[in-house]
Tab-separated table of C-alpha atoms in Angstrom:
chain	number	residue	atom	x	y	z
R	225	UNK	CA	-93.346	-110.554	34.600
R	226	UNK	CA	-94.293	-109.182	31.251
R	227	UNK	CA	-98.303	-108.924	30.775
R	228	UNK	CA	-97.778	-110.477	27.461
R	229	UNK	CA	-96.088	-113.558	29.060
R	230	UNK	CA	-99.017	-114.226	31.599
R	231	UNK	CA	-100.942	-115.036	28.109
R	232	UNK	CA	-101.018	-118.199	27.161
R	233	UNK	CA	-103.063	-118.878	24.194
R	234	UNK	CA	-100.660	-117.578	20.983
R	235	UNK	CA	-103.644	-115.870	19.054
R	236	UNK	CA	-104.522	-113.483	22.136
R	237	UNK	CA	-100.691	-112.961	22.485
R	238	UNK	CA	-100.007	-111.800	18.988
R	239	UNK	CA	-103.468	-109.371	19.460
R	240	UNK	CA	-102.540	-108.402	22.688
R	241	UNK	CA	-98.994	-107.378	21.522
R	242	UNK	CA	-100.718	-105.697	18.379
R	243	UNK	CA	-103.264	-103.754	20.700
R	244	UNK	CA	-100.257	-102.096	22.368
R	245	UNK	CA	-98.130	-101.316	19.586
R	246	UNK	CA	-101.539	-99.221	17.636
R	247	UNK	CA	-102.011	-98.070	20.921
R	248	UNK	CA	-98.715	-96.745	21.028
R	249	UNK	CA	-98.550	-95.217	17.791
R	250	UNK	CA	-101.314	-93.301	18.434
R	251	UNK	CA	-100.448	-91.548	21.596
R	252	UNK	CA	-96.456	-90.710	20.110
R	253	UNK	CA	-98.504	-89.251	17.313
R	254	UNK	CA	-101.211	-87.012	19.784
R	255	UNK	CA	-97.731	-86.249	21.181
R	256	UNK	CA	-96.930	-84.904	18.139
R	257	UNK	CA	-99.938	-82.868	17.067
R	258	UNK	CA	-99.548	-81.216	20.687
R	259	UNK	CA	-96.205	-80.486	20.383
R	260	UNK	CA	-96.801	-78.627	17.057
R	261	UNK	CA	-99.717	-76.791	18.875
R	262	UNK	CA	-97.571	-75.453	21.704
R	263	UNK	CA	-94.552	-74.529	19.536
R	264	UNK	CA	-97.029	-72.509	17.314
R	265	UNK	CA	-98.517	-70.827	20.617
R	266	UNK	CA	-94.473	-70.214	21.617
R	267	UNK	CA	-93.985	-68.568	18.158
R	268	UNK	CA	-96.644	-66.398	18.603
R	269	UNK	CA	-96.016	-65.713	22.320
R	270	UNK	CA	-92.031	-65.024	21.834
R	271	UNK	CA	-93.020	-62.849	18.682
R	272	UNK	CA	-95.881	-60.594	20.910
R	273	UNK	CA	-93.073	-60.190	23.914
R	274	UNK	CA	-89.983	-58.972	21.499
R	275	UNK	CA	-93.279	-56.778	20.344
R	276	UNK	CA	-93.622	-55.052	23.716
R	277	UNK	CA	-89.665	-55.347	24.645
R	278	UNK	CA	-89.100	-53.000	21.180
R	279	UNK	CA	-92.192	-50.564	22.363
R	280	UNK	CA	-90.523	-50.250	26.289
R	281	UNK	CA	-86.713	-49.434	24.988
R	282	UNK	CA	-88.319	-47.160	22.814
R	283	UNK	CA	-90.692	-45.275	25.359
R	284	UNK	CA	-87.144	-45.043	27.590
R	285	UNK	CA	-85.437	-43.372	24.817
């Protein structure tokens, strides 16, 4: 059974239903903001390992 359907009264529905949809929103959009974090730490990370790949072929030529 739903947790929305174990509430009777309409009024505490409707902000019940409300309350879980903001709630919602916000964690997709933390989800976000810490998705763009890591993919900026990946750039950086990816970009600092070709860095030291270049430096090793060129200390075995």
């Amino acid at each position: 059974m739903d947790c929305a359907e174990m509430i009777n009264e309409k009024e505490l529905r409707v902000r019940f239903v409300l309350a879980t949809l903001v709630s919602t929103v916000i964690n997709l959009y933390d989800r976000l903001i810490e998705q763009r974090r890591q993919e900026k730490l990946d750039r950086g990370q990816n970009k600092r390992i070709k860095e030291l790949e270049e430096r090793l072929s060129e200390a075995e030529e």
